Coordinates of C-alpha atoms in Angstrom, one line a residue:
X1 CA 0.0 0.0 0.0
X2 CA 2.8 2.4 0.9
X3 CA 4.5 1.6 -2.3
X4 CA 1.4 2.6 -4.3
X5 CA 1.1 5.9 -2.3
X6 CA 4.8 6.7 -3.1
X7 CA 4.3 6.0 -6.7
X8 CA 1.3 8.4 -6.9
X9 CA 3.4 11.1 -5.1
X10 CA 6.2 10.7 -7.6
X11 CA 3.7 10.9 -10.6
X12 CA 2.2 14.1 -9.1
X13 CA 5.7 15.6 -8.6
X14 CA 6.6 14.8 -12.2
X15 CA 3.4 16.5 -13.4
X16 CA 4.1 19.7 -11.3
X17 CA 7.7 19.8 -12.6
X18 CA 6.4 19.3 -16.2
X19 CA 3.9 22.1 -15.9
X20 CA 6.5 24.4 -14.4
X21 CA 8.8 23.7 -17.3
X22 CA 6.1 24.3 -19.8
X23 CA 5.3 27.7 -18.3
X24 CA 8.9 28.6 -18.3
X25 CA 9.2 27.6 -21.9
X26 CA 6.2 29.7 -22.9
X27 CA 7.5 32.7 -21.1
X28 CA 10.8 32.4 -22.9
X29 CA 9.0 32.1 -26.2
X30 CA 7.0 35.2 -25.4
X31 CA 10.1 37.2 -24.6
X32 CA 11.7 36.1 -27.9
X33 CA 8.5 36.9 -29.8
X34 CA 8.5 40.4 -28.3
X35 CA 12.1 40.7 -29.3
X36 CA 11.2 39.5 -32.9
X37 CA 8.2 41.9 -33.0
X38 CA 9.4 45.3 -31.6
X39 CA 6.9 48.0 -30.9
X40 CA 6.9 51.5 -32.4
X41 CA 5.3 53.7 -35.0
X42 CA 6.1 55.2 -38.4
X43 CA 5.0 58.7 -39.2
X44 CA 4.8 59.7 -42.8
X45 CA 4.4 63.3 -44.0
X46 CA 3.8 63.5 -47.7
X47 CA 4.1 66.9 -49.3
X48 CA 3.7 67.7 -53.0
X49 CA 6.3 69.8 -54.8
X50 CA 3.6 72.4 -55.4
X51 CA 1.7 73.3 -52.3
X52 CA -1.8 72.7 -53.7
X53 CA -0.8 69.5 -55.6
X54 CA -1.6 71.2 -58.9
X55 CA 1.2 70.8 -61.5
X56 CA 1.1 72.9 -64.7
X57 CA 3.2 73.9 -67.7
X58 CA 4.6 70.4 -68.4
X59 CA 6.4 70.2 -65.1
X60 CA 7.2 66.9 -63.4
X61 CA 5.2 65.6 -60.5
X62 CA 7.3 65.8 -57.4
X63 CA 6.8 64.8 -53.8
X64 CA 8.8 64.7 -50.6
X65 CA 8.1 62.1 -47.9
X66 CA 9.4 62.7 -44.4
X67 CA 9.5 59.4 -42.6
X68 CA 10.0 59.3 -38.8
X69 CA 10.4 56.0 -36.9
X70 CA 10.0 55.5 -33.2
X71 CA 11.1 51.8 -33.4
X72 CA 14.2 50.9 -31.3
X73 CA 15.5 48.7 -34.1
X74 CA 16.8 49.4 -37.6
X75 CA 14.4 48.8 -40.5
X76 CA 15.1 48.1 -44.2
X77 CA 12.8 47.7 -47.1
X78 CA 11.4 49.4 -50.1
X79 CA 9.3 52.4 -51.0
X80 CA 7.4 51.8 -54.2
X81 CA 5.2 54.4 -55.9
X82 CA 2.5 54.1 -58.5
X83 CA 0.8 56.7 -60.6
X84 CA -2.8 55.8 -61.7
X85 CA -5.6 57.6 -63.5
X86 CA -8.5 58.7 -61.5
X87 CA -10.3 55.5 -62.7
X88 CA -7.5 53.3 -61.3
X89 CA -5.5 52.5 -64.5
X90 CA -1.8 52.3 -63.8
X91 CA 0.3 54.8 -65.7
X92 CA 3.8 54.6 -64.2
X93 CA 5.6 53.1 -61.2
X94 CA 9.0 53.3 -59.5
X95 CA 10.8 52.4 -56.3
X96 CA 13.7 53.2 -54.0
X97 CA 15.4 51.4 -51.1
X98 CA 14.6 52.5 -47.5
X99 CA 16.9 52.3 -44.5
X100 CA 15.8 53.6 -41.2
X101 CA 17.9 53.6 -38.0
X102 CA 16.7 53.3 -34.5
X103 CA 14.4 56.3 -33.6
X104 CA 15.5 58.1 -36.8
X105 CA 14.1 60.2 -39.6
X106 CA 14.7 60.2 -43.3
X107 CA 13.4 62.2 -46.3
X108 CA 12.7 60.6 -49.7
X109 CA 12.2 62.6 -52.9
X110 CA 10.0 61.2 -55.7
X111 CA 9.9 62.6 -59.2
X112 CA 7.3 61.3 -61.6
X113 CA 7.6 62.1 -65.4
X114 CA 5.3 64.9 -66.7
X115 CA 1.8 63.8 -67.6
X116 CA -1.1 65.0 -69.8
X117 CA -3.9 67.1 -68.3
X118 CA -6.0 65.1 -65.9
X119 CA -6.4 63.9 -62.3
X120 CA -4.0 61.2 -61.1
X121 CA -3.8 59.0 -58.0
X122 CA -0.4 58.6 -56.4
X123 CA 0.2 55.7 -54.1
X124 CA 3.3 55.4 -51.9
X125 CA 3.8 51.9 -50.6
X126 CA 6.1 51.2 -47.7
X127 CA 7.3 47.6 -47.2
X128 CA 9.7 47.6 -44.3
X129 CA 11.0 45.0 -41.8
X130 CA 8.3 45.6 -39.3
X131 CA 6.0 48.0 -41.1
X132 CA 3.7 48.0 -44.2
X133 CA 1.4 50.8 -45.2
X134 CA 0.2 52.8 -48.2
X135 CA -0.2 56.6 -48.4
X136 CA -2.7 57.7 -51.0
X137 CA -2.8 61.1 -52.6
X138 CA -4.2 62.8 -55.7
X139 CA -2.7 65.4 -58.0
X140 CA -4.1 67.6 -60.7
X141 CA -2.1 68.2 -63.9
X142 CA -3.1 71.2 -65.9
X143 CA -6.7 71.1 -64.6
X144 CA -7.8 74.0 -66.7
X145 CA -7.0 71.9 -69.8
X146 CA -9.2 69.0 -68.8
X147 CA -11.9 68.3 -71.3
X148 CA -14.9 66.1 -70.9
X149 CA -17.7 65.1 -73.3
X150 CA -20.9 67.1 -73.2
X151 CA -24.2 65.1 -73.2
X152 CA -26.8 67.8 -73.6
X153 CA -30.3 66.9 -74.9
X154 CA -31.5 68.8 -77.9
X155 CA -34.6 70.0 -76.1
X156 CA -32.7 71.0 -72.9
X157 CA -33.3 74.7 -73.3
X158 CA -37.0 74.2 -74.2
X159 CA -37.5 71.9 -71.2
X160 CA -36.3 74.4 -68.7
X161 CA -37.9 77.4 -70.4
X162 CA -41.3 75.7 -70.2
X163 CA -40.6 74.8 -66.6
X164 CA -39.9 78.5 -65.7
X165 CA -43.0 79.6 -67.5
X166 CA -45.1 77.1 -65.5
X167 CA -43.5 78.3 -62.2
X168 CA -44.3 81.9 -63.0
X169 CA -48.0 81.0 -63.2
X170 CA -48.0 79.7 -59.6
X171 CA -48.9 82.4 -56.9
X172 CA -46.0 82.3 -54.4
X173 CA -48.3 83.5 -51.6
X174 CA -45.3 84.6 -49.5
X175 CA -45.7 84.6 -45.7
X176 CA -43.0 86.2 -43.5
X177 CA -42.9 86.1 -39.7
X178 CA -40.1 87.5 -37.5
X179 CA -38.8 85.1 -34.9
X180 CA -36.7 85.7 -31.8
X181 CA -33.0 86.0 -32.6
X182 CA -30.2 84.8 -30.4
X183 CA -28.0 87.6 -31.9
X184 CA -29.3 91.1 -31.1
X185 CA -27.4 92.4 -34.2
X186 CA -29.5 90.3 -36.6
X187 CA -33.2 90.0 -37.4
X188 CA -34.4 86.5 -38.2
X189 CA -37.5 85.8 -40.4
X190 CA -39.1 82.5 -41.2
X191 CA -40.3 82.5 -44.8
X192 CA -43.0 80.4 -46.5
X193 CA -44.0 80.3 -50.1
X194 CA -45.6 78.2 -52.8
X195 CA -43.5 76.6 -55.5
X196 CA -43.6 74.0 -58.3
X197 CA -46.9 72.0 -58.3
X198 CA -48.1 74.4 -55.5
X199 CA -45.8 72.6 -53.0
X200 CA -45.2 74.7 -49.8
X201 CA -41.5 75.4 -49.1
X202 CA -39.8 77.4 -46.4
X203 CA -36.5 79.2 -45.5
X204 CA -34.7 81.5 -43.1
X205 CA -33.9 85.1 -43.8
X206 CA -31.4 86.9 -41.6
X207 CA -30.7 90.7 -41.9
X208 CA -28.4 92.9 -39.9
X209 CA -30.4 95.2 -37.6
X210 CA -28.2 98.3 -38.4
X211 CA -28.0 99.8 -41.8
X212 CA -30.0 99.0 -44.9
X213 CA -29.6 97.8 -48.5
X214 CA -27.6 94.8 -47.5
X215 CA -26.1 92.5 -50.2
X216 CA -27.6 89.1 -50.1
X217 CA -26.1 85.6 -50.0
X218 CA -28.6 83.0 -51.2
X219 CA -27.6 79.7 -49.6
X220 CA -28.7 76.4 -51.2
X221 CA -28.9 73.2 -49.2
X222 CA -26.6 70.1 -49.3
X223 CA -28.1 66.7 -49.6
X224 CA -30.7 66.3 -46.8
X225 CA -29.0 69.1 -44.8
X226 CA -31.7 71.1 -42.9
X227 CA -31.1 74.8 -43.1
X228 CA -30.6 77.1 -40.1
X229 CA -30.6 80.9 -39.7
X230 CA -27.2 82.3 -40.6
X231 CA -26.5 84.9 -37.9
X232 CA -22.7 85.1 -38.2
X233 CA -22.3 87.2 -41.4
X234 CA -22.5 90.8 -40.3
X235 CA -21.9 92.2 -43.8
X236 CA -24.7 90.4 -45.5
X237 CA -28.3 89.4 -45.4
X238 CA -28.6 85.6 -45.9
X239 CA -31.5 83.7 -47.2
X240 CA -31.2 79.9 -46.6
X241 CA -33.9 77.8 -48.3
X242 CA -35.2 74.3 -47.5
X243 CA -36.2 72.8 -50.9
X244 CA -39.0 70.2 -51.0
X245 CA -38.2 67.1 -49.0
X246 CA -35.6 69.0 -46.9
X247 CA -35.7 70.4 -43.4
X248 CA -38.9 72.5 -42.9
X249 CA -40.2 71.6 -46.3
X250 CA -41.5 68.1 -45.9
X251 CA -45.3 68.6 -45.8
X252 CA -46.0 66.8 -49.1
X253 CA -42.7 65.6 -50.5
X254 CA -40.9 63.6 -47.8
X255 CA -38.8 60.8 -49.1
X256 CA -36.3 58.9 -46.8
X257 CA -32.8 60.1 -47.1
X258 CA -31.5 57.1 -48.9
X259 CA -34.3 57.4 -51.5
X260 CA -34.2 61.2 -52.0
X261 CA -32.3 61.3 -55.3
X262 CA -34.0 58.4 -56.8
X263 CA -37.6 59.6 -56.2
X264 CA -39.5 59.4 -59.5
X265 CA -36.2 58.9 -61.3
X266 CA -37.7 57.2 -64.3
X267 CA -39.7 60.2 -65.4
X268 CA -37.9 63.5 -66.2
X269 CA -41.0 65.5 -65.6
X270 CA -41.8 64.0 -62.2
X271 CA -38.2 63.5 -61.0
X272 CA -37.7 65.2 -57.6
X273 CA -35.0 67.5 -58.8
X274 CA -37.4 69.0 -61.3
X275 CA -39.3 70.5 -58.4
X276 CA -36.1 71.1 -56.4
X277 CA -34.5 73.2 -59.2
X278 CA -37.8 75.2 -59.5
X279 CA -37.9 75.7 -55.7
X280 CA -34.5 77.4 -55.9
X281 CA -35.7 79.8 -58.6
X282 CA -38.8 80.5 -56.4
X283 CA -36.5 81.3 -53.5
X284 CA -34.7 83.9 -55.7
X285 CA -38.1 85.3 -56.6
X286 CA -38.6 85.9 -52.9
X287 CA -35.4 87.8 -52.5
X288 CA -36.0 90.0 -55.5
X289 CA -39.5 90.9 -54.4
X290 CA -38.5 91.9 -50.9
X291 CA -36.2 94.8 -51.1
X292 CA -38.3 96.4 -48.4
X293 CA -36.6 94.1 -45.9
X294 CA -33.3 96.0 -46.4
X295 CA -32.2 93.7 -49.1
X296 CA -30.1 95.0 -52.0
X297 CA -31.6 93.1 -54.9
X298 CA -28.9 94.2 -57.3
X299 CA -26.2 92.3 -55.3
X300 CA -27.2 88.7 -54.8
X301 CA -24.7 85.8 -54.7
X302 CA -25.7 82.1 -54.8
X303 CA -23.7 79.8 -52.6
X304 CA -23.7 76.1 -52.0
X305 CA -21.7 73.0 -51.3
X306 CA -22.1 69.4 -52.6
X307 CA -25.8 69.2 -53.8
X308 CA -26.0 72.9 -53.0
X309 CA -23.2 73.5 -55.5
X310 CA -25.3 72.1 -58.3
X311 CA -28.3 74.1 -57.1
X312 CA -26.2 77.3 -57.1
X313 CA -25.1 76.6 -60.7
X314 CA -28.6 76.0 -61.8
X315 CA -29.9 79.2 -60.3
X316 CA -27.1 81.3 -61.8
X317 CA -27.7 79.7 -65.2
X318 CA -31.4 80.1 -65.4
X319 CA -31.8 83.5 -63.8
X320 CA -29.6 86.4 -64.9
X321 CA -30.5 88.4 -61.7
X322 CA -27.7 86.6 -59.9
X323 CA -24.6 88.8 -59.3
X324 CA -22.0 86.1 -58.3
X325 CA -21.9 82.3 -57.9
X326 CA -19.6 80.4 -55.6
X327 CA -19.7 76.7 -54.9
X328 CA -17.6 73.8 -53.7
X329 CA -17.6 70.1 -54.2
X330 CA -20.2 70.1 -57.0
X331 CA -22.2 66.8 -56.6
X332 CA -23.5 65.2 -59.8
X333 CA -21.3 67.1 -62.2
X334 CA -20.7 65.2 -65.4
X335 CA -22.6 62.1 -64.3
X336 CA -21.3 60.1 -67.3
X337 CA -17.7 60.3 -66.2
X338 CA -18.7 60.3 -62.5
X339 CA -20.4 56.9 -63.1
X340 CA -17.3 55.5 -64.7
X341 CA -15.0 56.7 -62.0
X342 CA -17.4 55.7 -59.1
X343 CA -17.7 52.1 -60.4
X344 CA -13.9 51.8 -60.8
X345 CA -13.3 52.0 -57.1
X346 CA -12.9 48.7 -55.2
X347 CA -16.3 49.5 -53.8
X348 CA -18.6 51.7 -55.9
X349 CA -18.9 55.2 -54.3
X350 CA -21.9 57.3 -53.4
X351 CA -24.1 58.6 -55.1
X352 CA -23.3 56.3 -58.1
X353 CA -24.0 53.2 -56.0
X354 CA -27.4 54.6 -55.2
X355 CA -28.3 54.9 -58.9
X356 CA -26.6 51.6 -59.7
X357 CA -28.6 49.8 -57.1
X358 CA -31.8 51.2 -58.4
X359 CA -31.0 50.1 -62.0
X360 CA -30.3 46.6 -60.7
X361 CA -33.6 46.4 -59.0
X362 CA -35.7 47.8 -61.9
X363 CA -35.7 45.8 -65.1
X364 CA -36.1 47.9 -68.2
X365 CA -34.5 50.9 -66.5
X366 CA -30.9 50.6 -67.7
X367 CA -27.9 52.8 -66.7
X368 CA -28.1 54.2 -70.2
X369 CA -31.7 55.3 -69.6
X370 CA -30.7 56.8 -66.3
X371 CA -27.9 58.8 -67.8
X372 CA -30.1 60.1 -70.6
X373 CA -32.6 61.3 -68.1
X374 CA -29.9 62.8 -65.8
X375 CA -28.6 64.8 -68.8
X376 CA -31.5 67.2 -68.1
X377 CA -30.3 67.8 -64.6
X378 CA -26.5 67.6 -64.9
X379 CA -24.9 70.9 -63.8
X380 CA -22.3 70.8 -66.6
X381 CA -25.2 71.3 -69.0
X382 CA -26.2 74.5 -67.2
X383 CA -22.7 75.9 -66.6
X384 CA -22.2 77.5 -70.0
X385 CA -25.3 79.7 -69.3
X386 CA -23.7 81.3 -66.2
X387 CA -22.6 84.8 -67.0
X388 CA -21.7 86.2 -63.5
X389 CA -18.3 85.7 -61.7
X390 CA -17.6 82.2 -60.4
X391 CA -15.5 80.7 -57.6
X392 CA -15.2 77.0 -57.3
X393 CA -13.6 74.8 -54.5
X394 CA -12.4 71.3 -55.1
X395 CA -11.2 68.6 -52.6
X396 CA -8.7 66.5 -54.5
X397 CA -9.4 63.4 -52.4
X398 CA -13.2 63.7 -53.0
X399 CA -14.7 60.3 -53.9
X400 CA -18.3 61.6 -54.2
X401 CA -17.5 64.5 -56.6
X402 CA -14.6 63.4 -58.8
X403 CA -12.3 66.3 -59.4
X404 CA -12.0 65.4 -63.1
X405 CA -15.8 66.0 -63.3
X406 CA -15.6 69.3 -61.4
X407 CA -12.9 70.7 -63.6
X408 CA -14.4 69.3 -66.8
X409 CA -17.6 71.3 -65.9
X410 CA -15.6 74.4 -64.8
X411 CA -13.8 74.5 -68.1
X412 CA -17.2 74.8 -69.9
X413 CA -17.8 78.2 -68.4
X414 CA -17.8 80.8 -71.2
X415 CA -14.3 82.3 -71.8
X416 CA -15.5 85.9 -71.2
X417 CA -16.8 85.0 -67.6
X418 CA -14.5 85.9 -64.7
X419 CA -13.8 82.6 -62.9
X420 CA -11.3 81.1 -60.4
X421 CA -10.9 78.0 -58.4
X422 CA -9.2 76.8 -55.2
X423 CA -8.0 73.3 -54.3
X424 CA -7.7 71.5 -51.0
X425 CA -5.1 68.8 -51.7
X426 CA -5.6 66.8 -48.5
X427 CA -9.4 67.0 -48.2
X428 CA -12.1 64.7 -49.5
X429 CA -15.7 65.9 -49.5
X430 CA -14.9 69.0 -47.6
X431 CA -12.8 72.2 -48.0
X432 CA -10.2 73.7 -45.6
X433 CA -10.5 76.9 -43.5
X434 CA -8.3 78.8 -45.9
X435 CA -10.8 78.3 -48.7
X436 CA -13.8 79.5 -46.7
X437 CA -11.8 82.6 -45.6
X438 CA -10.9 83.3 -49.2
X439 CA -14.6 82.7 -50.3
X440 CA -15.8 85.3 -47.7
X441 CA -13.3 87.9 -49.1
X442 CA -14.4 87.0 -52.6
X443 CA -18.0 87.5 -51.8
X444 CA -17.3 90.9 -50.2
X445 CA -15.4 92.0 -53.3
X446 CA -18.0 90.5 -55.7
X447 CA -20.9 92.1 -53.9
X448 CA -19.0 95.3 -52.8
X449 CA -19.7 94.7 -49.1
X450 CA -20.0 96.2 -46.6
X451 CA -22.4 98.6 -48.2

């Protein structure tokens, strides 16, 4: 019996020793694994040779990449770089060796051969001992020489002329009520009116309390962005409109956000943007008929971003009472090319994916039919009608509004029209602070404000 007990004790002891050895081995392996996989970060600052990443006059495309490593080990590897068209076709590639010491920094210069006018993607791929990453940027080459095909229906002018005539027959029935303002220097009015198909729409008018004859900024809404009173522009009166289906104007037309731009898309007469474009003209009618509210109806600028950019272009094109037009990130510009670029991404981008999904679900309504209908609403088919000064802003990384489409449209502005653009090289569907400061100064100059 004692012999059996001793044997069990010995087996137990061996088991304990075995488990201890296993833990020791695992700990040693973990230490070695930590040694083999050191911790740290790599910081990459990519700067274009031209500050705004716009290259002109046949110059090479140049970049400087400042690379900082916080790793406590040396790293070696390769920096490869690819130049692609905006629809992801490879144009050129190159590479260079990379050596980074412990906690060190290095700068790498990249020179890409000159290219024809267009928008290009530049991908910098780092493959190092303990680090892999890709930095993606976009450059514009001679953007004012970018040309795109125009798809304008033969009855385009007739279609919109008839629409304006029908709008003129609708009694606007303006209603204006002053509301309490949080800013004592600004009066705030809630405005109501009747528009296309007698639909009721609303907006906000803000007017400085001191002075009179204020130049007007007419602000058009982005996609499903409710408008608010603008009380921070002391040199202007501002009228911000909620078109049908937007903000305060959802009494009758009230589609869900993800269905807004496909509402009645198969019929050019019933399509939601037919009414929206007319709403924007009706809003301008309101401004022009209310000089008695201290508005200078001879100095009116239209302003908008994204969807609002398209609306600003449409108003300036269809109504010559507009004094100036400024917009950024023009959504829907040149839908034919935008469709091609949007579907070239690894995952189709918005809004192209919205239209594409609709086409897939509705047999008989092809992408060709969609594009032929959209031609009546494409801002690039309106832009040549704009005769007032224009300022455009473009984010080079914008996936919703491809820069090629923005510049292709911009270049269709008549040659005798004063125009200029600004680029945000590191922004996608947004602009930087510098742009908006410049835009404000541009508006003051264009409208000769303050009065």
